[in-house]
Short mmCIF file of C-alpha atoms in Angstrom, two decimals:
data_model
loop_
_atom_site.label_atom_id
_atom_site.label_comp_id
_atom_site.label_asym_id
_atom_site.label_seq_id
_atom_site.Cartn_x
_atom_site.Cartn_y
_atom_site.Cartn_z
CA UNK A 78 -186.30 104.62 -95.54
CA UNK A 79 -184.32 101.69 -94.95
CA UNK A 80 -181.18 104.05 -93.22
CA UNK A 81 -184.02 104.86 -90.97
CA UNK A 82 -185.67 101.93 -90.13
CA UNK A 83 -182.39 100.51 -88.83
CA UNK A 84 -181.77 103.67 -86.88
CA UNK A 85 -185.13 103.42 -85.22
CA UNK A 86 -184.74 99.28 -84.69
CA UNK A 87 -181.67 99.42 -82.96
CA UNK A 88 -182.82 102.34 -81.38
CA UNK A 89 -185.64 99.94 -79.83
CA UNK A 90 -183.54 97.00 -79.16
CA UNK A 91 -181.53 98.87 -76.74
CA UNK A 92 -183.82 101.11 -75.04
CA UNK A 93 -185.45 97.27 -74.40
CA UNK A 94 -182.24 96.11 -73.63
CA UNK A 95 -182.02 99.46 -70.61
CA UNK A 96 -185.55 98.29 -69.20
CA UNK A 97 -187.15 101.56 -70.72
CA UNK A 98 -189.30 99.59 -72.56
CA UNK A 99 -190.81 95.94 -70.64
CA UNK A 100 -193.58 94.26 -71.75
CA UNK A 101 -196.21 95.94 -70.31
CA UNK A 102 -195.22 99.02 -71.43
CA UNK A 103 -196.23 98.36 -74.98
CA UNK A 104 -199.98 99.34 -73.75
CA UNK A 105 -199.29 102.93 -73.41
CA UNK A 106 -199.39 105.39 -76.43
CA UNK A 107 -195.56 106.81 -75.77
CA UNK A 108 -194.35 103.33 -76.80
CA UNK A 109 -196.13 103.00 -80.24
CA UNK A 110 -195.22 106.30 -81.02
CA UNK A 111 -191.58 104.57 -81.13
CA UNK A 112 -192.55 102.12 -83.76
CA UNK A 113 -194.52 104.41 -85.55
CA UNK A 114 -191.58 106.10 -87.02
CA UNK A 115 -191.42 104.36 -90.78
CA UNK A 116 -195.14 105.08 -90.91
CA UNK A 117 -195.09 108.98 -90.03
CA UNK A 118 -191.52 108.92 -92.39
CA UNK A 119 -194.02 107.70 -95.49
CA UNK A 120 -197.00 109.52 -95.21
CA UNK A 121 -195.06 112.91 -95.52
CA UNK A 122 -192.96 111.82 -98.26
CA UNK A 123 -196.65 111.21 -99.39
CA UNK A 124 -198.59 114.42 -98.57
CA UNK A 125 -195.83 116.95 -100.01
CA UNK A 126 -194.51 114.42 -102.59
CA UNK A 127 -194.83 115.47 -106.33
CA UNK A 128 -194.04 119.16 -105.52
CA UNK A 129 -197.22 119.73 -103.35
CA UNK A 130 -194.19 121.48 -101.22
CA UNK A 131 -195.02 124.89 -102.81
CA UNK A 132 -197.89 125.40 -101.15
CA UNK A 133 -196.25 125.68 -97.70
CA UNK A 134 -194.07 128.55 -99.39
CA UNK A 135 -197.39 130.52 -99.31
CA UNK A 136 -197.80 129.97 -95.38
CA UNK A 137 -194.17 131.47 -94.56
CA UNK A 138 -195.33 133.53 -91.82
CA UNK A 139 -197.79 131.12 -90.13
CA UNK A 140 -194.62 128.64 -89.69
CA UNK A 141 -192.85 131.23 -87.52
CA UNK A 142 -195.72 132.07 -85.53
CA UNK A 143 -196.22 128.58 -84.99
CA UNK A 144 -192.88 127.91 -83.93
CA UNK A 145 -193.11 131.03 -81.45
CA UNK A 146 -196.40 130.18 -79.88
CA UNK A 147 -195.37 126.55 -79.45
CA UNK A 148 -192.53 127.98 -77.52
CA UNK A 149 -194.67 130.62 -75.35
CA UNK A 150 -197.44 127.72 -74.71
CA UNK A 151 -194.09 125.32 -73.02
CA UNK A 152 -192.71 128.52 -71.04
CA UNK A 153 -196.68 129.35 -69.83
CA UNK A 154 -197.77 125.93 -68.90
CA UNK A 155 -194.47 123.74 -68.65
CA UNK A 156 -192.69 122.01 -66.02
CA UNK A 157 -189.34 122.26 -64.61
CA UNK A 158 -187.53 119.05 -64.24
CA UNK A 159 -183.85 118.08 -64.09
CA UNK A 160 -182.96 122.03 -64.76
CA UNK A 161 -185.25 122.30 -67.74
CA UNK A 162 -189.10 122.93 -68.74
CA UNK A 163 -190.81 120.41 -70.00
CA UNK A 164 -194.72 120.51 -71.49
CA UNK A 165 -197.48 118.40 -70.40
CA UNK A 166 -196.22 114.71 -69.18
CA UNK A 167 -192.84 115.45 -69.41
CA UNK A 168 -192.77 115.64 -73.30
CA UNK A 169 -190.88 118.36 -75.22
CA UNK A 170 -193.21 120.21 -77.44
CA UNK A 171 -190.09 122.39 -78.44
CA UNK A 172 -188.89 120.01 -80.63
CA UNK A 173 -191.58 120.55 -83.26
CA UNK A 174 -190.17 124.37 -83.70
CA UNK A 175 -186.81 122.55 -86.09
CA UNK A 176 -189.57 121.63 -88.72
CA UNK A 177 -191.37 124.61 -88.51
CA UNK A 178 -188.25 126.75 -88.39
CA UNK A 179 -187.20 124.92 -91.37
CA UNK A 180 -190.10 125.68 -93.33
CA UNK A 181 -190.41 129.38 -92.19
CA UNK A 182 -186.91 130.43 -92.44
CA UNK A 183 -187.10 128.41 -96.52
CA UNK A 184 -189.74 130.46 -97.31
CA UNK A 185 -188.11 133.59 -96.40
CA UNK A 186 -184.83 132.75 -97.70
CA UNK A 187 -186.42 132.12 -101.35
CA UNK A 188 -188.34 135.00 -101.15
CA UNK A 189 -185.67 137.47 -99.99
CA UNK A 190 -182.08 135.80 -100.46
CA UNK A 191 -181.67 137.12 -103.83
CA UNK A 192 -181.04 140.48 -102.07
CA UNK A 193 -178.40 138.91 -99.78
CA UNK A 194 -176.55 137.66 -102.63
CA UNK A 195 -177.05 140.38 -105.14
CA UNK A 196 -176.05 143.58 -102.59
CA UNK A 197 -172.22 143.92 -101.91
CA UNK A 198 -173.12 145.27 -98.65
CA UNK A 199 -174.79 142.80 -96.43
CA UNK A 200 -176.68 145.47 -94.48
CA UNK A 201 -177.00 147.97 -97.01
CA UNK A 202 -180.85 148.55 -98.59
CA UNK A 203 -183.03 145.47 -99.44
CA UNK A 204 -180.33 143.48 -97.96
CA UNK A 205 -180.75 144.83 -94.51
CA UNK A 206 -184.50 144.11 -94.67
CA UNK A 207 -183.84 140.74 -95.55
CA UNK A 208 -181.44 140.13 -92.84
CA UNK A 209 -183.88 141.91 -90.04
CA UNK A 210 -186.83 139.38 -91.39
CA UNK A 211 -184.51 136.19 -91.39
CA UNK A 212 -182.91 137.20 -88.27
CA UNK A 213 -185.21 138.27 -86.21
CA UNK A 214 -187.60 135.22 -86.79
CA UNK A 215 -185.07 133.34 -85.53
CA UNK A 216 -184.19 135.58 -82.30
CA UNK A 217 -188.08 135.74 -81.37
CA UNK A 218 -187.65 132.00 -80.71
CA UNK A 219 -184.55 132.18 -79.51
CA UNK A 220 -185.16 134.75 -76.69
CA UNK A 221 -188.46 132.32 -75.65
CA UNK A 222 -185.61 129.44 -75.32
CA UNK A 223 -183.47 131.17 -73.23
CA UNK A 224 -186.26 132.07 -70.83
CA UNK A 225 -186.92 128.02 -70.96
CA UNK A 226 -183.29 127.69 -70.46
CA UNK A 227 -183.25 125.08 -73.33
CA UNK A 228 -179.73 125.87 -74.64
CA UNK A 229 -179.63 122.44 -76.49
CA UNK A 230 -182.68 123.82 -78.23
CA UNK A 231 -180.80 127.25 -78.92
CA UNK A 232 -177.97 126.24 -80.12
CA UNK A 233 -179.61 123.70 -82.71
CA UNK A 234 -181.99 126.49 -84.47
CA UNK A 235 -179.43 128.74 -84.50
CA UNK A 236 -176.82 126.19 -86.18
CA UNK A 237 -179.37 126.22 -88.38
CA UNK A 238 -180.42 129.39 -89.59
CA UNK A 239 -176.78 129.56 -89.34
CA UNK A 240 -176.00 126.68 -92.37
CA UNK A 241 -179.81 127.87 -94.33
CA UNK A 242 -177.80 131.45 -94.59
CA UNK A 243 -174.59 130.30 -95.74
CA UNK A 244 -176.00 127.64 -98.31
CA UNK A 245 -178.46 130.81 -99.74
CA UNK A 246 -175.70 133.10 -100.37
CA UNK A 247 -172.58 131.05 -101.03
CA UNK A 248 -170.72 133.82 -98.32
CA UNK A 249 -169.10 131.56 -94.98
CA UNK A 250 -169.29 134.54 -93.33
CA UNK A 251 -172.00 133.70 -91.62
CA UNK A 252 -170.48 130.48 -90.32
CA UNK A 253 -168.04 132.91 -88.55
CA UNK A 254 -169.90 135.38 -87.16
CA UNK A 255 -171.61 132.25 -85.61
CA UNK A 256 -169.41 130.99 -84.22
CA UNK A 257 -167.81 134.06 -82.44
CA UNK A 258 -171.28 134.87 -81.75
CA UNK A 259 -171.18 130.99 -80.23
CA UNK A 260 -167.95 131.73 -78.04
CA UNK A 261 -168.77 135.03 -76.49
CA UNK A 262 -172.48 133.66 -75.56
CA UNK A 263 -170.83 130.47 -74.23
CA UNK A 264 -168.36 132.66 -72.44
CA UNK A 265 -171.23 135.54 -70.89
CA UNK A 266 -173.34 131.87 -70.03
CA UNK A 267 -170.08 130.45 -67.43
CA UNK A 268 -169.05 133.87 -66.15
CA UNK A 269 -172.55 135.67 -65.07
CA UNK A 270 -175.13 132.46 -64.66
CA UNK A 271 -174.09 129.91 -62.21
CA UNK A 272 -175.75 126.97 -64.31
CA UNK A 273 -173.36 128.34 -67.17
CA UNK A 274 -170.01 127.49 -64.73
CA UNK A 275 -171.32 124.08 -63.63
CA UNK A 276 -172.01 122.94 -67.28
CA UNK A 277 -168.23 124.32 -68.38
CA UNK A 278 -167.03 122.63 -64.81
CA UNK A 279 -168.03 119.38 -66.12
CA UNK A 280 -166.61 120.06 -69.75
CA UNK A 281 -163.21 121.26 -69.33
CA UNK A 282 -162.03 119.87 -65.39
CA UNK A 283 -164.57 117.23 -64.75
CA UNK A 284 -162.03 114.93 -62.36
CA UNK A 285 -161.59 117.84 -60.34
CA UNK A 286 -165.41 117.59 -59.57
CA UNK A 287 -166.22 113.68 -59.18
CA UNK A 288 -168.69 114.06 -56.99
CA UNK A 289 -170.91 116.54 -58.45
CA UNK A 290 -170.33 118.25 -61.75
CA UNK A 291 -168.50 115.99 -63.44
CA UNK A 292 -169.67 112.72 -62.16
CA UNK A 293 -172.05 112.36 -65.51
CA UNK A 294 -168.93 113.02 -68.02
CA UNK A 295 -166.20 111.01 -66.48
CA UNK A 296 -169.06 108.09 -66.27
CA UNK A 297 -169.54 108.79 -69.91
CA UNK A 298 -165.63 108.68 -70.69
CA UNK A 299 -165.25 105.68 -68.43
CA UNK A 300 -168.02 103.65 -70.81
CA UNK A 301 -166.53 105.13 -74.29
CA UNK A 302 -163.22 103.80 -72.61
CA UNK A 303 -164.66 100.34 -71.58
CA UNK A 304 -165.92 99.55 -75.11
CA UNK A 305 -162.95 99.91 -76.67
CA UNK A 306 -162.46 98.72 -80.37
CA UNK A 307 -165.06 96.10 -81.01
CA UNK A 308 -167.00 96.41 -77.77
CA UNK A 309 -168.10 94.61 -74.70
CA UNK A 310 -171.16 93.23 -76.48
CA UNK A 311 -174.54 93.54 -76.41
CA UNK A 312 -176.01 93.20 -72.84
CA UNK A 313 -172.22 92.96 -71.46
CA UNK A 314 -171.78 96.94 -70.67
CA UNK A 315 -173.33 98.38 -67.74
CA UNK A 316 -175.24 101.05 -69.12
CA UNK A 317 -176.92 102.06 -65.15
CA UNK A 318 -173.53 103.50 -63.97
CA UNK A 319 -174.11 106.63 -66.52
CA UNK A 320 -176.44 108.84 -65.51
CA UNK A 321 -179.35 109.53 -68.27
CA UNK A 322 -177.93 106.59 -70.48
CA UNK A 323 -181.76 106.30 -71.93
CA UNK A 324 -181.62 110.27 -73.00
CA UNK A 325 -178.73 112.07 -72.48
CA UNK A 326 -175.63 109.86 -72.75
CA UNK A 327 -177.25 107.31 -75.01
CA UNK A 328 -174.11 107.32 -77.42
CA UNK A 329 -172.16 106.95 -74.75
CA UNK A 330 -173.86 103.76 -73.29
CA UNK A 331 -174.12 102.45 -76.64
CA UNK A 332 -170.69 102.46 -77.65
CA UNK A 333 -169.51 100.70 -74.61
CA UNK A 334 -171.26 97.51 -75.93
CA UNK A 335 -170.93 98.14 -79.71
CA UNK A 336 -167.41 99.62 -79.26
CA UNK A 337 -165.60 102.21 -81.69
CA UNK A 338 -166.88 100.42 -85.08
CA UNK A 339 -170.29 99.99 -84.33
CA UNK A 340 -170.82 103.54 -82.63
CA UNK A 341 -168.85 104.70 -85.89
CA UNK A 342 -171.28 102.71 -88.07
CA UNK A 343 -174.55 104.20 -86.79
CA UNK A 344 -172.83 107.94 -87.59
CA UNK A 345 -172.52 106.31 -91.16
CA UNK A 346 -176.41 105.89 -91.37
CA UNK A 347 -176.81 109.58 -89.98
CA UNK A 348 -174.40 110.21 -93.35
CA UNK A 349 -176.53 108.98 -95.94
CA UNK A 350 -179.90 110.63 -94.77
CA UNK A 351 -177.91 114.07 -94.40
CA UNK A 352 -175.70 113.50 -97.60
CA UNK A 353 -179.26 112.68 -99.04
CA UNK A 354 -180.77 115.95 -98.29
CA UNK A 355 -177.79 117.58 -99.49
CA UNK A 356 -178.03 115.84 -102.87
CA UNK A 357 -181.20 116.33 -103.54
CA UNK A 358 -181.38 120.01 -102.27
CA UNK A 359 -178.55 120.66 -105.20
CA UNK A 360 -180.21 118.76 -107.65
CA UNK A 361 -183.46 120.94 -107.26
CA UNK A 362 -184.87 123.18 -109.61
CA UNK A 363 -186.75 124.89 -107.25
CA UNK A 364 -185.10 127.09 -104.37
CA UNK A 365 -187.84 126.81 -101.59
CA UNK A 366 -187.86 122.86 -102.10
CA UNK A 367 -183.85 122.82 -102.53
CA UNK A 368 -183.53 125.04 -98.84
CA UNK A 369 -186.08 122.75 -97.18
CA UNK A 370 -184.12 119.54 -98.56
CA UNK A 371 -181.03 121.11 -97.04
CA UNK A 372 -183.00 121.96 -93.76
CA UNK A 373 -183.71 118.84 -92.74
CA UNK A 374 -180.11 118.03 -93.42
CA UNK A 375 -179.22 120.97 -91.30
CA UNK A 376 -181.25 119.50 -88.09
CA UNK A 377 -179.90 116.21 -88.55
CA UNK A 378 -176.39 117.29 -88.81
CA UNK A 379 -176.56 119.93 -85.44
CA UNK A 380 -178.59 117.11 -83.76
CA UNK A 381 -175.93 114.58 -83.61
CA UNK A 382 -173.02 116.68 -83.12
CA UNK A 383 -174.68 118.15 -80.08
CA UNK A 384 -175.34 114.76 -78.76
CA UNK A 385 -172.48 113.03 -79.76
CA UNK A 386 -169.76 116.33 -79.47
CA UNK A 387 -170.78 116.52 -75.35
CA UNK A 388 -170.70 112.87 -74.85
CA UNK A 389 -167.17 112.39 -76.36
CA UNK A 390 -166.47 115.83 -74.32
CA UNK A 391 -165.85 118.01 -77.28
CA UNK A 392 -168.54 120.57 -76.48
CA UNK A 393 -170.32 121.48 -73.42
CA UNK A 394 -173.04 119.05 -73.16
CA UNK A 395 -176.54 120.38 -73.96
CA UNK A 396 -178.94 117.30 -72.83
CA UNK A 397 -180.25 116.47 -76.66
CA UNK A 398 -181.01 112.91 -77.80
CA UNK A 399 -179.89 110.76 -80.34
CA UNK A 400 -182.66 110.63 -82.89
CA UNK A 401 -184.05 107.47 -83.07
CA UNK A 402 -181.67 105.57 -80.03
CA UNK A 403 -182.74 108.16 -77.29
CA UNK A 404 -185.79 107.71 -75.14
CA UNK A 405 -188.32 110.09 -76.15
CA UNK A 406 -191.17 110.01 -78.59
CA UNK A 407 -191.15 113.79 -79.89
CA UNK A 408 -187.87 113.60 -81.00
CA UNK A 409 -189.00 110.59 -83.29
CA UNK A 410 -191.99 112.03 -85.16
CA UNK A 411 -189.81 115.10 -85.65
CA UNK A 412 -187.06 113.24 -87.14
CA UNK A 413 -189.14 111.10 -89.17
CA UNK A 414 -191.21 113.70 -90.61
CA UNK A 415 -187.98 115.71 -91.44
CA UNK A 416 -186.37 112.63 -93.43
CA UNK A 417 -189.44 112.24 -94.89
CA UNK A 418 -189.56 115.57 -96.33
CA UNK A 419 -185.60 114.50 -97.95
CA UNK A 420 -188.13 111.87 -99.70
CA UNK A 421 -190.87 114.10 -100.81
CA UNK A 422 -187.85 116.47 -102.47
CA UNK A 423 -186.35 113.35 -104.27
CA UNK A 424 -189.64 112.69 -105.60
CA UNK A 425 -190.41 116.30 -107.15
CA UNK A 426 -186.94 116.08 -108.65
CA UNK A 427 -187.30 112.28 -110.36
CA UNK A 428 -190.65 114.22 -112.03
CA UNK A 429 -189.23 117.29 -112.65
#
């Protein structure tokens, strides 16, 4: 809780300090939906504290089919804007599928892993089942996302169905078929769609394209640059030469004032709620709670090296935010639900 609460207040300081929030725009709902974060946090640790976890196990099925129609309702009634689809007033409804993906894929995974771990063939009898139900709950999303063309959103449910496999049956297998899978889907993505090339134009040769592709990741390198090793200092950087510095590049425009320690300092905080979930998913006595603990630590984990891996140009840049420091008031009740779930799984195993 208090990890989070200085995520979420520095988070607010500098989206104050970019003009996103003024003080009029403390009237509208979208900006007390940023301070609301601690609250939403505690009432789940709350509501599925003391074990009352188990009784999403029983709804397995209704999680994926939530996190499916949430998807279908975006692609029917969305918007397009800035390349993507957005739902109703520009929000991004698509972020709830991570918790409900969590939840679904957990349930299945304690129901069926057993036969992934006891078979020596991975797609040999009850195995196979087991992979076609954990699998292809995950591609029914997935193919809605790629129709929304929401590769950010892609890329972090598969990373983690990816991590829930591995952690289920012990086997890192997974991990690599992954990430071949990963290579030859980034590689079909440049070489038959022309978004694909413009993305990898601005990720591997972006000062050969100045002008266009590349303007937003040589901006972003210039302001990693600029800050340096302690920073310019709050208010000193000049967070309106990089474009989408309230969404998009908000690491980057952040570690131009707070420099190489600071930036390095808020990954630290993203540590110890991840290395939390991780703890207390090993410490569990119950596998559905345990894989849910881990979950969460899953999303925060592909979160911020999607966000921070295309800022720093280490991966192709997939437009997520920066829980808690982005712009964006989805991506907060998401993330504070999901580290409030990390709570609710420390409490069952204090009791237990």
């Amino acid at each position: 809780l208090p990890t989070w609460f200085l995520i979420l207040g520095f988070g607010l300081m500098f989206q104050f300090r970019l003009g996103v929030l003024h003080d009029s725009s403390w009237l509208i709902p979208s900006a007390w939906v940023v301070v609301s974060g601690p609250i939403v946090l505690a009432f789940n640790a709350v509501l599925v504290g003391n074990g009352r976890f188990r009784m999403f196990n029983k709804l397995t099925w209704m999680w994926i089919i939530l996190a499916f129609a949430v998807c279908v309702f975006v692609l029917a009634s969305g918007i397009s804007y800035r390349g993507g689809t957005y739902g109703p007033g520009k929000t991004t409804p698509t972020e709830v599928v991570k918790p409900l993906l969590v939840l679904g894929l957990a349930g299945l995974l304690a129901k069926y892993g057993r036969h992934m771990t006891t078979s020596t063939s991975l797609l040999a009898g009850r195995s196979r089942q087991a992979h076609v139900m954990v699998l292809g709950s995950w591609l029914s999303v997935g193919v809605v996302l790629i129709m929304l063309k929401d590769l950010g959103m892609l890329a972090a449910t598969g990373g983690i169905c990816l991590i829930l496999l591995t952690v289920t049956t012990g086997r890192w297998l997974y991990l690599t078929i992954g990430a071949a899978g990963c290579v030859s889907g980034a590689w079909a993505f440049q070489r038959f769609i022309s978004k694909g090339r413009v993305r990898f134009e601005a990720w591997l040769t972006p000062f050969d394209h100045p002008d266009s592709s590349g303007f937003q990741t040589i901006r972003s390198l210039f302001a990693l640059f600029n800050g340096e090793f302690f920073g310019q200092g709050i208010g000193n950087g000049f967070p309106e030469t990089i474009p989408l510095a309230d969404t998009d590049f908000t690491y980057a425009a952040i570690s131009e004032e707070i420099g190489w320690i600071g930036s390095l300092l808020l990954l630290i905080c993203v540590y110890r709620i991840v290395r939390a979930g991780l703890k207390e998913g090993s410490q569990s006595s119950d596998v559905y709670i345990a894989l849910i603990a881990v979950g969460c630590s899953a999303v925060w984990c592909v979160q911020i090296l999607l966000h921070c891996g295309g800022v720093i140009k280490l991966i192709p840049m997939t437009g997520v935010p920066f829980p808690g420091l982005s712009s964006g008031g989805t991506a907060i009740l998401v993330f504070s639900t999901l580290t409030g779930w990390i709570m609710a799984v420390s409490d069952f195993n204090r009791r237990d």
